[in-house]
CSV table of C-alpha atoms and ligand atoms in Angstrom, one decimal:
chain,number,residue,atom,x,y,z
O,10,MET,CA,0.0,-0.2,-0.1
O,11,ALA,CA,1.7,3.4,-0.7
O,12,ASP,CA,1.4,6.2,1.7
O,13,GLU,CA,-0.2,9.0,2.7
O,14,SER,CA,2.1,11.6,0.6
O,15,GLU,CA,2.7,9.5,-2.4
O,16,GLU,CA,-1.1,8.9,-2.8
O,17,THR,CA,-0.8,12.9,-2.1
O,18,ASP,CA,1.9,13.6,-4.6
O,19,LYS,CA,0.3,11.4,-7.3
O,20,LEU,CA,-2.5,13.5,-7.2
O,21,ARG,CA,-0.9,16.8,-7.2
O,22,LYS,CA,1.0,15.7,-10.5
O,23,ILE,CA,-1.7,14.1,-12.1
O,24,ARG,CA,-3.9,17.4,-12.0
O,25,GLU,CA,-0.7,19.3,-12.7
O,26,GLY,CA,-1.3,17.3,-16.2
O,27,ASP,CA,2.4,15.9,-15.8
O,28,VAL,CA,1.9,12.8,-18.7
O,29,ARG,CA,4.2,10.5,-17.1
O,30,THR,CA,2.5,9.6,-13.6
O,31,ALA,CA,-1.4,9.8,-15.9
O,32,SER,CA,-0.2,6.9,-18.0
O,33,ARG,CA,1.0,5.1,-15.8
O,34,LEU,CA,-2.0,5.5,-13.8
O,35,ILE,CA,-3.9,4.1,-16.9
O,36,ARG,CA,-1.5,1.4,-17.0
O,37,ASN,CA,-2.1,0.3,-13.4
O,38,LEU,CA,-6.1,0.5,-14.2
O,39,GLU,CA,-5.6,-1.9,-17.2
O,40,ASP,CA,-4.1,-4.4,-15.4
O,41,ASP,CA,-7.1,-4.1,-12.3
O,42,LEU,CA,-4.0,-3.3,-9.6
O,43,PRO,CA,-6.2,-2.3,-6.6
O,44,GLU,CA,-3.4,0.5,-5.8
O,45,ALA,CA,-5.2,2.4,-8.8
O,46,LYS,CA,-8.2,1.5,-7.7
O,47,SER,CA,-7.7,3.7,-4.7
O,48,THR,CA,-6.1,6.2,-6.5
O,49,ILE,CA,-9.7,7.1,-8.3
O,50,LYS,CA,-11.1,6.6,-5.5
O,51,ARG,CA,-9.1,9.9,-4.5
O,52,ILE,CA,-9.1,11.9,-8.1
O,53,PHE,CA,-12.7,11.3,-8.7
O,54,PRO,CA,-14.2,14.3,-7.0
O,55,HIS,CA,-11.9,16.4,-9.3
O,56,THR,CA,-14.1,14.9,-12.2
O,57,GLY,CA,-16.6,16.0,-14.7
O,58,ARG,CA,-14.8,19.2,-16.3
O,59,ALA,CA,-13.9,18.3,-19.7
O,60,HIS,CA,-16.3,17.2,-22.8
O,61,VAL,CA,-16.0,14.0,-23.9
O,62,ILE,CA,-16.9,13.0,-27.4
O,63,GLY,CA,-17.0,8.9,-28.8
O,64,ILE,CA,-16.1,8.5,-32.5
O,65,THR,CA,-17.3,4.8,-33.4
O,66,GLY,CA,-17.6,3.2,-37.1
O,67,PRO,CA,-17.0,-0.7,-38.5
O,68,PRO,CA,-13.1,-0.8,-39.3
O,69,GLY,CA,-11.2,1.6,-41.3
O,70,ALA,CA,-13.8,4.2,-41.9
O,71,GLY,CA,-11.4,6.9,-41.5
O,72,LYS,CA,-12.1,7.1,-37.8
O,73,SER,CA,-9.0,7.8,-37.2
O,74,THR,CA,-7.8,10.3,-39.6
O,75,LEU,CA,-10.7,11.9,-37.9
O,76,VAL,CA,-9.3,12.3,-35.1
O,77,ASP,CA,-6.2,13.8,-36.0
O,78,ALA,CA,-7.6,16.9,-37.9
O,79,LEU,CA,-9.9,17.1,-35.0
O,80,ILE,CA,-7.3,17.6,-32.7
O,81,SER,CA,-5.9,20.5,-35.2
O,82,SER,CA,-9.1,22.0,-35.3
O,83,PHE,CA,-9.3,22.0,-31.3
O,84,ARG,CA,-6.0,23.6,-30.6
O,85,LYS,CA,-6.7,26.1,-32.8
O,86,LYS,CA,-9.4,26.5,-30.2
O,87,GLU,CA,-6.6,26.5,-27.9
O,88,LYS,CA,-8.3,23.8,-26.4
O,89,THR,CA,-6.4,20.7,-24.9
O,90,VAL,CA,-7.0,17.2,-25.7
O,91,GLY,CA,-6.6,13.7,-25.3
O,92,VAL,CA,-7.4,11.2,-27.0
O,93,LEU,CA,-9.0,7.3,-25.8
O,94,ALA,CA,-7.7,4.8,-29.5
O,95,VAL,CA,-9.1,1.4,-28.7
O,96,ASP,CA,-8.1,-1.4,-30.7
O,97,PRO,CA,-9.3,-4.9,-30.6
O,98,THR,CA,-7.1,-7.6,-28.2
O,99,SER,CA,-6.3,-11.0,-30.2
O,100,PRO,CA,-8.8,-13.0,-28.7
O,101,PHE,CA,-6.3,-16.0,-29.3
O,102,THR,CA,-3.2,-14.8,-28.3
O,103,GLY,CA,-3.8,-12.0,-26.0
O,104,GLY,CA,-1.9,-9.5,-27.7
O,105,ALA,CA,-2.7,-6.4,-30.0
O,106,ILE,CA,-1.6,-4.2,-32.5
O,107,LEU,CA,-2.9,-0.6,-31.5
O,108,GLY,CA,-2.3,1.1,-34.7
O,109,ASP,CA,-5.0,4.2,-34.5
O,110,ARG,CA,-2.0,6.5,-33.0
O,111,ILE,CA,0.3,6.5,-36.9
O,112,ARG,CA,-2.3,9.1,-38.3
O,113,MET,CA,-1.8,11.3,-34.5
O,114,GLN,CA,1.7,10.7,-34.8
O,115,ARG,CA,2.0,14.8,-35.9
O,116,HIS,CA,0.8,16.1,-32.5
O,117,ALA,CA,3.0,13.6,-30.8
O,118,GLU,CA,5.4,16.3,-29.5
O,119,ASP,CA,2.4,19.6,-28.8
O,120,PRO,CA,1.8,19.2,-24.9
O,121,GLY,CA,-1.4,19.9,-24.9
O,122,VAL,CA,-2.2,16.7,-26.7
O,123,PHE,CA,-1.9,13.3,-24.5
O,124,VAL,CA,-2.5,10.2,-27.1
O,125,ARG,CA,-3.2,7.4,-25.2
O,126,SER,CA,-3.7,3.7,-26.6
O,127,LEU,CA,-6.0,1.2,-25.3
O,128,ALA,CA,-6.3,-2.7,-25.7
O,129,THR,CA,-9.8,-4.3,-25.2
O,130,ARG,CA,-8.4,-6.8,-23.5
O,131,GLY,CA,-11.9,-8.8,-24.0
O,132,ALA,CA,-12.3,-9.2,-19.4
O,133,LEU,CA,-15.8,-9.1,-18.9
O,134,GLY,CA,-17.1,-5.6,-18.7
O,135,GLY,CA,-13.1,-4.8,-17.9
O,136,LEU,CA,-12.4,-3.2,-21.2
O,137,SER,CA,-15.2,0.4,-20.8
O,138,LYS,CA,-14.3,0.0,-17.5
O,139,ALA,CA,-11.1,0.9,-18.3
O,140,VAL,CA,-11.6,3.5,-20.9
O,141,GLY,CA,-14.2,4.7,-18.3
O,142,ASP,CA,-11.0,5.3,-15.6
O,143,ALA,CA,-9.0,6.8,-18.3
O,144,VAL,CA,-11.2,9.1,-19.4
O,145,HIS,CA,-11.8,10.2,-15.7
O,146,VAL,CA,-8.0,10.6,-15.6
O,147,MET,CA,-7.4,12.9,-18.6
O,148,ASP,CA,-10.3,14.9,-17.1
O,149,VAL,CA,-8.6,15.2,-14.2
O,150,MET,CA,-5.6,16.2,-15.7
O,151,GLY,CA,-6.7,19.4,-17.2
O,152,LYS,CA,-7.3,18.3,-20.4
O,153,GLU,CA,-10.7,20.2,-22.3
O,154,ILE,CA,-11.3,17.8,-24.9
O,155,ILE,CA,-11.2,14.3,-24.7
O,156,MET,CA,-12.0,11.8,-27.8
O,157,VAL,CA,-12.6,8.0,-27.8
O,158,GLU,CA,-12.0,6.3,-30.4
O,159,THR,CA,-13.3,2.5,-30.7
O,160,VAL,CA,-14.0,0.3,-33.9
O,161,GLY,CA,-17.9,0.1,-33.8
O,162,THR,CA,-19.9,-2.9,-35.0
O,163,GLY,CA,-22.6,-3.0,-33.2
O,164,GLN,CA,-24.2,-3.5,-30.2
O,165,GLN,CA,-21.5,-4.7,-28.2
O,166,GLU,CA,-19.3,-0.9,-27.9
O,167,VAL,CA,-23.1,0.9,-27.6
O,168,GLU,CA,-22.0,0.1,-23.6
O,169,ILE,CA,-17.9,2.3,-24.1
O,170,ILE,CA,-19.6,4.9,-26.4
O,171,ASN,CA,-21.5,5.9,-22.5
O,172,HIS,CA,-19.1,8.0,-21.1
O,173,SER,CA,-18.9,10.5,-24.2
O,174,HIS,CA,-21.0,13.7,-23.4
O,175,THR,CA,-21.4,13.7,-27.7
O,176,VAL,CA,-21.2,10.2,-30.3
O,177,ILE,CA,-20.1,11.3,-33.4
O,178,VAL,CA,-21.2,7.5,-36.0
O,179,VAL,CA,-18.0,7.6,-38.4
O,180,LEU,CA,-20.0,5.9,-41.9
O,181,VAL,CA,-18.5,5.4,-45.3
O,182,PRO,CA,-20.0,4.1,-48.7
O,183,GLY,CA,-20.2,1.8,-50.6
O,184,MET,CA,-20.7,-1.2,-46.9
O,185,GLY,CA,-23.3,-3.5,-48.4
O,186,ASP,CA,-25.7,-4.7,-46.2
O,187,ASP,CA,-22.9,-4.5,-43.5
O,188,ILE,CA,-24.9,-1.0,-43.2
O,189,GLN,CA,-28.2,-2.4,-42.2
O,190,ALA,CA,-26.6,-4.0,-39.2
O,191,ILE,CA,-24.3,-1.3,-37.9
O,192,LYS,CA,-27.1,0.9,-38.4
O,193,ALA,CA,-29.5,-1.2,-36.4
O,194,GLY,CA,-26.7,-1.5,-33.6
O,195,ILE,CA,-25.7,2.5,-33.5
O,196,MET,CA,-28.5,4.6,-34.6
O,197,GLU,CA,-30.2,5.7,-31.6
O,198,ILE,CA,-26.4,6.8,-30.0
O,199,ALA,CA,-25.3,9.1,-32.3
O,200,ASP,CA,-26.0,12.7,-31.8
O,201,ILE,CA,-23.8,13.7,-35.7
O,202,PHE,CA,-23.3,11.1,-38.3
O,203,VAL,CA,-20.5,11.9,-40.7
O,204,ILE,CA,-20.0,10.3,-44.0
O,205,ASN,CA,-16.5,9.8,-44.1
O,206,LYS,CA,-14.6,9.1,-48.0
O,207,ALA,CA,-17.0,11.0,-49.3
O,208,ASP,CA,-15.7,11.3,-52.5
O,209,ARG,CA,-16.8,8.0,-53.3
O,210,ASP,CA,-19.4,7.1,-54.8
O,211,GLY,CA,-22.8,6.1,-53.1
O,212,ALA,CA,-22.1,9.2,-50.6
O,213,ASN,CA,-25.3,10.4,-51.6
O,214,GLN,CA,-27.2,7.6,-51.2
O,215,LEU,CA,-25.9,6.5,-47.9
O,216,LEU,CA,-26.9,10.6,-47.0
O,217,SER,CA,-30.7,9.7,-48.5
O,218,GLU,CA,-30.9,6.5,-46.3
O,219,LEU,CA,-30.1,8.6,-43.1
O,220,ASN,CA,-32.3,11.1,-43.7
O,221,ALA,CA,-34.8,8.8,-43.8
O,222,MET,CA,-34.2,6.4,-41.6
O,223,LEU,CA,-33.8,10.0,-39.1
O,224,ASN,CA,-37.3,10.7,-40.6
O,225,MET,CA,-38.8,7.6,-39.1
O,226,ALA,CA,-37.9,8.8,-36.1
O,227,PRO,CA,-40.8,9.3,-33.0
O,228,GLU,CA,-39.1,12.2,-31.3
O,229,PHE,CA,-35.2,13.9,-30.4
O,230,PRO,CA,-34.3,14.2,-26.8
O,231,GLY,CA,-33.8,18.1,-26.3
O,232,GLY,CA,-35.0,18.7,-29.9
O,233,TRP,CA,-31.8,17.6,-31.3
O,234,ARG,CA,-31.8,16.1,-34.7
O,235,PRO,CA,-28.7,15.0,-35.5
O,236,PRO,CA,-27.0,16.0,-38.3
O,237,VAL,CA,-25.1,14.2,-41.0
O,238,ILE,CA,-22.3,15.4,-41.7
O,239,ARG,CA,-20.8,14.8,-45.5
O,240,ILE,CA,-16.9,14.8,-45.0
O,241,GLY,CA,-14.5,15.1,-49.0
O,242,ASN,CA,-11.1,13.4,-49.4
O,243,VAL,CA,-8.5,13.9,-46.6
O,244,PHE,CA,-6.2,14.3,-49.2
O,245,ASP,CA,-7.8,17.1,-51.1
O,246,SER,CA,-7.3,20.1,-48.6
O,247,GLY,CA,-10.2,22.4,-49.2
O,248,PRO,CA,-13.8,20.5,-49.1
O,249,PHE,CA,-11.8,18.3,-46.7
O,250,GLY,CA,-11.1,21.5,-44.2
O,251,GLU,CA,-14.2,23.1,-44.8
O,252,SER,CA,-16.0,20.5,-44.1
O,253,LEU,CA,-14.1,20.3,-41.2
O,254,VAL,CA,-15.4,23.5,-39.4
O,255,GLU,CA,-19.1,22.5,-39.9
O,256,LEU,CA,-18.7,18.9,-38.1
O,257,SER,CA,-16.9,21.0,-35.6
O,258,ALA,CA,-19.7,23.3,-34.9
O,259,ALA,CA,-21.9,20.7,-35.1
O,260,ILE,CA,-20.4,19.4,-31.7
O,261,GLY,CA,-19.7,22.9,-30.6
O,262,ASP,CA,-23.8,23.1,-30.8
O,263,HIS,CA,-24.6,19.2,-29.6
O,264,HIS,CA,-22.5,20.8,-26.5
O,265,ARG,CA,-24.2,24.1,-25.8
O,266,ARG,CA,-27.5,21.9,-26.0
O,267,LEU,CA,-26.8,19.7,-23.9
O,268,MET,CA,-25.6,22.9,-21.6
O,269,GLU,CA,-29.3,24.0,-22.2
O,270,LYS,CA,-32.0,21.5,-21.8
O,271,ASP,CA,-29.8,20.0,-18.5
O,272,LEU,CA,-29.5,16.8,-21.3
O,273,LEU,CA,-26.2,16.5,-19.3
O,274,GLY,CA,-27.8,15.7,-16.4
O,275,ASP,CA,-29.2,12.8,-18.1
O,276,ARG,CA,-25.9,11.1,-19.9
O,277,MET,CA,-24.2,11.8,-16.4
O,278,ARG,CA,-26.5,9.1,-14.9
O,279,ARG,CA,-26.5,7.2,-17.4
O,280,LYS,CA,-23.6,6.5,-17.4
O,281,ALA,CA,-23.4,6.7,-13.1
O,282,LEU,CA,-25.5,4.3,-13.7
O,283,MET,CA,-23.4,2.4,-15.5
O,284,GLU,CA,-20.5,3.0,-13.5
O,285,ILE,CA,-21.6,1.6,-10.8
O,286,ASN,CA,-22.8,-1.5,-12.8
O,287,GLU,CA,-18.8,-2.8,-13.6
O,288,ALA,CA,-18.2,-1.6,-10.1
O,289,LEU,CA,-20.1,-4.3,-8.5
O,290,ARG,CA,-19.5,-6.4,-10.7
O,291,ASP,CA,-15.8,-6.5,-9.8
O,292,ALA,CA,-16.7,-5.9,-5.8
O,293,ILE,CA,-19.7,-8.8,-6.1
O,294,LEU,CA,-19.0,-11.0,-8.7
O,295,ALA,CA,-14.7,-11.3,-9.2
O,296,PRO,CA,-14.7,-12.5,-5.4
O,297,ILE,CA,-16.8,-15.1,-6.1
O,298,LEU,CA,-15.7,-16.7,-9.4
O,299,LYS,CA,-12.3,-16.4,-7.4
O,300,GLU,CA,-13.1,-18.2,-4.9
O,301,LEU,CA,-14.4,-21.0,-6.9
O,302,ALA,CA,-12.1,-20.9,-9.1
O,303,GLU,CA,-9.3,-21.4,-7.0
O,304,SER,CA,-10.7,-23.8,-4.7
O,305,GLY,CA,-11.7,-26.2,-7.3
O,306,GLU,CA,-15.2,-26.0,-7.1
O,307,MET,CA,-15.4,-24.6,-10.7
O,308,ASP,CA,-14.4,-27.7,-12.2
O,309,ARG,CA,-17.0,-29.9,-10.5
O,310,ILE,CA,-19.5,-27.4,-11.0
O,311,THR,CA,-18.5,-27.8,-14.9
O,312,GLY,CA,-18.1,-31.3,-14.7
O,313,ARG,CA,-22.5,-31.5,-13.0
O,314,LEU,CA,-23.8,-29.8,-15.9
O,315,LEU,CA,-21.7,-31.3,-18.5
O,316,ARG,CA,-23.7,-34.8,-16.7
O,317,LYS,CA,-26.7,-32.9,-16.5
O,318,GLU,CA,-27.1,-33.2,-12.9
O,319,SER,CA,-27.8,-29.4,-12.6
O,320,ASP,CA,-28.3,-26.4,-15.2
O,321,PRO,CA,-27.0,-23.8,-15.2
O,322,TYR,CA,-30.0,-21.6,-13.0
O,323,THR,CA,-30.6,-24.1,-10.1
O,324,ILE,CA,-26.1,-22.9,-9.4
O,325,ALA,CA,-26.6,-19.7,-10.0
O,326,GLU,CA,-29.5,-19.8,-6.9
O,327,GLU,CA,-26.8,-22.4,-5.5
O,328,VAL,CA,-23.4,-20.3,-5.4
O,329,ALA,CA,-25.7,-17.1,-4.7
O,330,ARG,CA,-27.7,-18.3,-1.5
O,331,ARG,CA,-24.0,-19.2,-0.1
O,332,PHE,CA,-22.2,-15.7,-1.1
O,333,LEU,CA,-24.8,-13.1,-0.9
O,334,LYS,CA,-26.9,-13.2,2.1
I,12,MET,CA,-6.3,-9.3,-10.4
I,13,ALA,CA,-5.7,-9.2,-13.8
I,14,LYS,CA,-2.8,-10.9,-15.7
I,15,ARG,CA,0.4,-7.6,-16.7
I,16,LYS,CA,0.8,-7.0,-20.3
I,17,ILE,CA,3.9,-5.9,-21.1
I,18,ARG,CA,3.6,-3.3,-23.4
I,19,ILE,CA,6.1,-2.2,-26.4
I,20,MET,CA,6.5,0.4,-29.4
I,21,VAL,CA,8.3,-0.4,-32.3
I,22,ALA,CA,8.8,3.3,-34.3
I,23,LYS,CA,11.4,3.8,-37.6
I,24,PRO,CA,13.6,7.4,-36.8
I,25,GLY,CA,15.0,8.7,-40.4
I,26,LEU,CA,14.0,8.3,-43.5
I,27,ASP,CA,13.8,5.5,-45.5
I,28,GLY,CA,10.4,4.5,-46.0
I,29,HIS,CA,10.3,0.6,-46.4
I,30,ASP,CA,8.3,-0.2,-43.0
I,31,ARG,CA,7.7,-3.3,-43.8
I,32,GLY,CA,9.8,-5.3,-41.4
I,33,ALA,CA,8.5,-3.4,-38.3
I,34,ARG,CA,4.9,-4.5,-39.6
I,35,VAL,CA,6.7,-8.3,-39.4
I,36,LEU,CA,7.7,-7.1,-35.9
I,37,ALA,CA,4.9,-5.3,-34.9
I,38,ARG,CA,2.8,-8.7,-35.8
I,39,CYS,CA,5.3,-11.5,-34.3
I,40,PHE,CA,4.7,-9.4,-31.5
I,41,ARG,CA,1.1,-9.0,-31.2
I,42,ASP,CA,1.8,-12.9,-31.7
I,43,ALA,CA,3.4,-13.4,-28.7
I,44,GLY,CA,0.9,-12.0,-26.3
I,45,PHE,CA,2.3,-8.1,-25.9
I,46,GLU,CA,0.1,-5.1,-26.9
I,47,VAL,CA,2.2,-3.5,-29.5
I,48,ILE,CA,1.9,0.4,-30.8
I,49,TYR,CA,2.7,1.2,-33.6
I,50,THR,CA,4.3,4.7,-35.1
I,51,GLY,CA,4.7,4.5,-38.6
I,52,CYS,CA,7.6,5.8,-40.4
I,53,HIS,CA,9.8,8.6,-40.5
I,54,GLN,CA,9.5,9.9,-36.4
I,55,SER,CA,11.5,12.7,-35.1
I,56,PRO,CA,13.5,10.9,-31.7
I,57,GLU,CA,11.4,13.4,-30.2
I,58,GLN,CA,8.5,12.5,-31.4
I,59,ILE,CA,9.0,8.9,-30.9
I,60,ALA,CA,10.4,9.2,-27.2
I,61,ALA,CA,7.2,11.3,-26.1
I,62,ALA,CA,5.2,9.1,-28.0
I,63,ALA,CA,6.7,6.1,-25.6
I,64,ILE,CA,6.5,8.5,-22.4
I,65,GLN,CA,2.3,8.6,-23.1
I,66,GLU,CA,2.1,5.0,-24.3
I,67,ASP,CA,3.9,3.8,-20.7
I,68,VAL,CA,5.4,1.1,-22.9
I,69,ASP,CA,8.2,-0.8,-21.1
I,70,LEU,CA,10.2,-1.3,-24.4
I,71,VAL,CA,11.4,0.9,-27.3
I,72,GLY,CA,12.0,-1.0,-30.6
I,73,LEU,CA,13.7,1.5,-32.7
I,74,SER,CA,14.2,-0.1,-37.1
I,75,CYS,CA,17.0,1.6,-39.2
I,76,LEU,CA,17.6,1.0,-42.5
I,77,SER,CA,19.0,4.2,-43.4
I,78,GLY,CA,22.3,4.1,-42.0
I,79,ALA,CA,21.2,6.7,-39.1
I,80,HIS,CA,21.3,4.6,-36.0
I,81,ARG,CA,23.7,5.9,-35.0
I,82,THR,CA,23.0,9.7,-34.3
I,83,LEU,CA,18.8,9.1,-33.8
I,84,PHE,CA,19.5,6.0,-31.4
I,85,PRO,CA,21.5,7.3,-28.7
I,86,ARG,CA,19.2,10.5,-29.2
I,87,VAL,CA,16.3,8.7,-28.6
I,88,ILE,CA,17.9,7.0,-25.4
I,89,GLU,CA,18.7,10.6,-24.5
I,90,LEU,CA,15.2,12.1,-24.6
I,91,LEU,CA,14.0,9.1,-22.8
I,92,ARG,CA,16.3,10.6,-20.0
I,93,GLU,CA,16.1,13.8,-20.2
I,94,GLN,CA,12.5,13.1,-18.9
I,95,GLY,CA,12.6,11.0,-16.2
I,96,ALA,CA,12.0,8.0,-18.7
I,97,ASP,CA,15.4,6.2,-18.5
I,98,ASP,CA,13.3,2.9,-17.0
I,99,ILE,CA,12.2,2.6,-20.8
I,100,VAL,CA,14.1,-0.2,-22.3
I,101,VAL,CA,15.3,0.6,-26.0
I,102,ILE,CA,16.7,-1.9,-28.6
I,103,GLY,CA,17.4,-1.8,-31.8
I,104,GLY,CA,17.5,-3.6,-35.5
I,105,GLY,CA,18.0,-2.7,-38.7
I,106,ILE,CA,20.9,-2.7,-41.2
I,107,ILE,CA,23.7,-1.9,-38.6
I,108,PRO,CA,27.4,-2.4,-39.2
I,109,ASP,CA,29.9,-4.6,-36.3
I,110,GLN,CA,31.5,-1.7,-36.1
I,111,ASP,CA,29.0,0.3,-33.9
I,112,PHE,CA,27.4,-1.9,-31.4
I,113,PRO,CA,30.1,-0.5,-29.5
I,114,LYS,CA,28.7,3.0,-29.6
I,115,LEU,CA,25.2,1.5,-29.3
I,116,TYR,CA,25.5,-0.3,-26.5
I,117,GLY,CA,28.0,2.4,-25.1
I,118,ALA,CA,25.0,4.9,-25.4
I,119,GLY,CA,22.6,2.4,-23.6
I,120,ILE,CA,21.0,0.4,-26.4
I,121,LYS,CA,20.6,-3.2,-24.8
I,122,ALA,CA,20.3,-4.8,-27.3
I,123,ILE,CA,20.6,-5.3,-31.4
I,124,PHE,CA,19.2,-7.3,-33.6
I,125,THR,CA,20.4,-7.4,-37.0
I,126,PRO,CA,18.2,-8.9,-40.6
I,127,GLY,CA,19.6,-12.0,-39.5
I,128,ALA,CA,18.6,-12.4,-36.2
I,129,PRO,CA,15.6,-15.0,-36.2
I,130,LEU,CA,12.4,-13.5,-35.0
I,131,GLU,CA,12.7,-15.8,-31.6
I,132,ALA,CA,15.4,-14.6,-30.6
I,133,ILE,CA,14.1,-11.5,-29.9
I,134,ILE,CA,11.1,-12.4,-28.9
I,135,ASP,CA,12.8,-14.7,-26.2
I,136,TRP,CA,15.3,-11.9,-25.2
I,137,ILE,CA,12.2,-9.6,-24.1
I,138,ARG,CA,10.5,-12.3,-22.0
I,139,THR,CA,13.9,-12.6,-20.5
I,140,ASN,CA,14.7,-9.2,-19.6
I,141,ILE,CA,11.2,-7.0,-20.1
I,142,LYS,CA,9.0,-8.1,-16.9
I,143,PRO,CA,6.4,-4.8,-16.5
I,144,ARG,CA,7.4,-2.3,-14.5
I,145,LYS,CA,4.8,-0.9,-11.5
W,23,GTP,N1,-10.6,7.8,-50.3
W,23,GTP,C1,-10.6,8.5,-48.6
W,23,GTP,N2,-9.8,7.6,-47.6
W,23,GTP,C2,-9.5,8.4,-46.6
W,23,GTP,C3,-10.9,9.3,-45.9
W,23,GTP,N3,-10.2,8.9,-44.5
W,23,GTP,C4,-9.6,8.2,-44.3
W,23,GTP,N4,-8.5,7.5,-45.3
W,23,GTP,C5,-8.2,6.3,-45.3
W,23,GTP,O1,-8.9,5.5,-45.0
W,23,GTP,C6,-7.7,4.3,-44.0
W,23,GTP,C7,-8.4,4.1,-42.8
W,23,GTP,O2,-8.0,5.4,-42.3
W,23,GTP,P1,-8.1,5.1,-40.3
W,23,GTP,O3,-8.5,6.1,-39.8
W,23,GTP,O4,-7.0,4.6,-39.7
W,23,GTP,O5,-9.9,4.8,-40.3
W,23,GTP,P2,-9.7,4.0,-38.7
W,23,GTP,O6,-11.9,3.9,-39.1
W,23,GTP,O7,-9.8,4.6,-37.8
W,23,GTP,O8,-9.1,2.5,-38.7
W,23,GTP,P3,-9.4,1.6,-37.3
W,23,GTP,O9,-9.3,2.1,-36.4
W,23,GTP,O10,-8.6,0.2,-38.1
W,23,GTP,O11,-11.0,0.9,-37.7
W,23,GTP,C8,-6.9,5.0,-44.2
W,23,GTP,O12,-5.6,4.6,-46.0
W,23,GTP,C9,-6.8,6.6,-44.8
W,23,GTP,O13,-5.8,7.0,-44.9
W,23,GTP,C10,-11.6,10.3,-47.1
W,23,GTP,O14,-11.8,10.7,-46.2
W,23,GTP,N5,-11.1,9.7,-47.9
W,24,MG,MG1,-8.4,4.1,-35.7
């Protein structure tokens, strides 16, 4: 257990924006060290100032390229920026290639920008927990804008997006039927739609599909109808720059709307609920699973299930009776 | 408690734009169970050091085919040291003539792997020498 003055020192350094201390803390959070959790307890009261922007969409949609451009546009407005770039862990080896950073390296030396890559690690609820806590760390560092990039292929990423105030869903033309599945999963969470690579065929069709869908929506919370913004080819700086201005304006408008209509309260309640859910899972379920595994009982239970001597529900009830009262 | 993961950054300082080797290496590291951050070509030592600190990696693997390793590799180490990050281990790879080894080791490069080195040797070296820090 770290001593009191060491902890106070750590907290001070993070609040001063010290990258080394902050990135080490994020590392310890990912590795689920108990001492990292106690630091989060201390920084939690100081959180809640940043504007958190979630950016999701299918693989290769151009999310990182867009984040890179948004970093520049926020820096022009003298805002400090944190980026959490999430990439999947290989389920076979437990390793990961975190490649989002390549597109943002030109900002590496800017002290007003802090980019951190995270792997999903595939733990039960673990991804979203580490991301949520990493958002807290960057927030306490004083980053005014925090962007969270995740690959979104449907429902399972929605949870991560719950950490955000403003969710940008990035789509590209010509995705065929995939778009249907993606739309079903992430339609409701988008505050802003971006059609990326709008230089390609099919951009107009995608635009009208999205508009048709939005037209069918019964109502929009707070009266915010998600705008659909077409972003031109990154390699063609004129139109790209213009569409980026439009996107930044939409992000600003959305944030203002959240403030005015007290929609922020709803989002924050949703986030608080999710955080407590995850913390409970950690505090209650994890120790039970650990004990069952270590005592060898999990093997016995699995055996009973395989031999059909019992069923998962009965076993769960037995375990719950024993551990929870 | 989850297992601690080794985090590695693969970076290419200098002007050569051939990053096939670096990409192959990144994939091997992933397959060995490491988390790999790849930063692409044409990186300045300043960019590499800043990224290594932001990512809190255990190890930086520098790959260079252009002959600029003599100045660029030591510079990365110097920058890490200046920023209090000398616990980040730096290794080098690429086309590096034998006579340069002493200078690089002297500058603080912990291991050098030339193109003939089998990938397993690099992974073994990492498993033996790198423990995730606290
Ligand atoms: N034609 C065109 N290509 C683009 C555009 N934006 C990005 N790209 C290219 O699309 C590829 C993928 O871009 P990224 O920004 O890495 O995409 P991503 O969505 O972050 O990818 P993942 O994180 O791997 O899911 C790169 O080769 C980009 O150069 C665009 O507006 N037009
Ligand atoms: Mg990306």
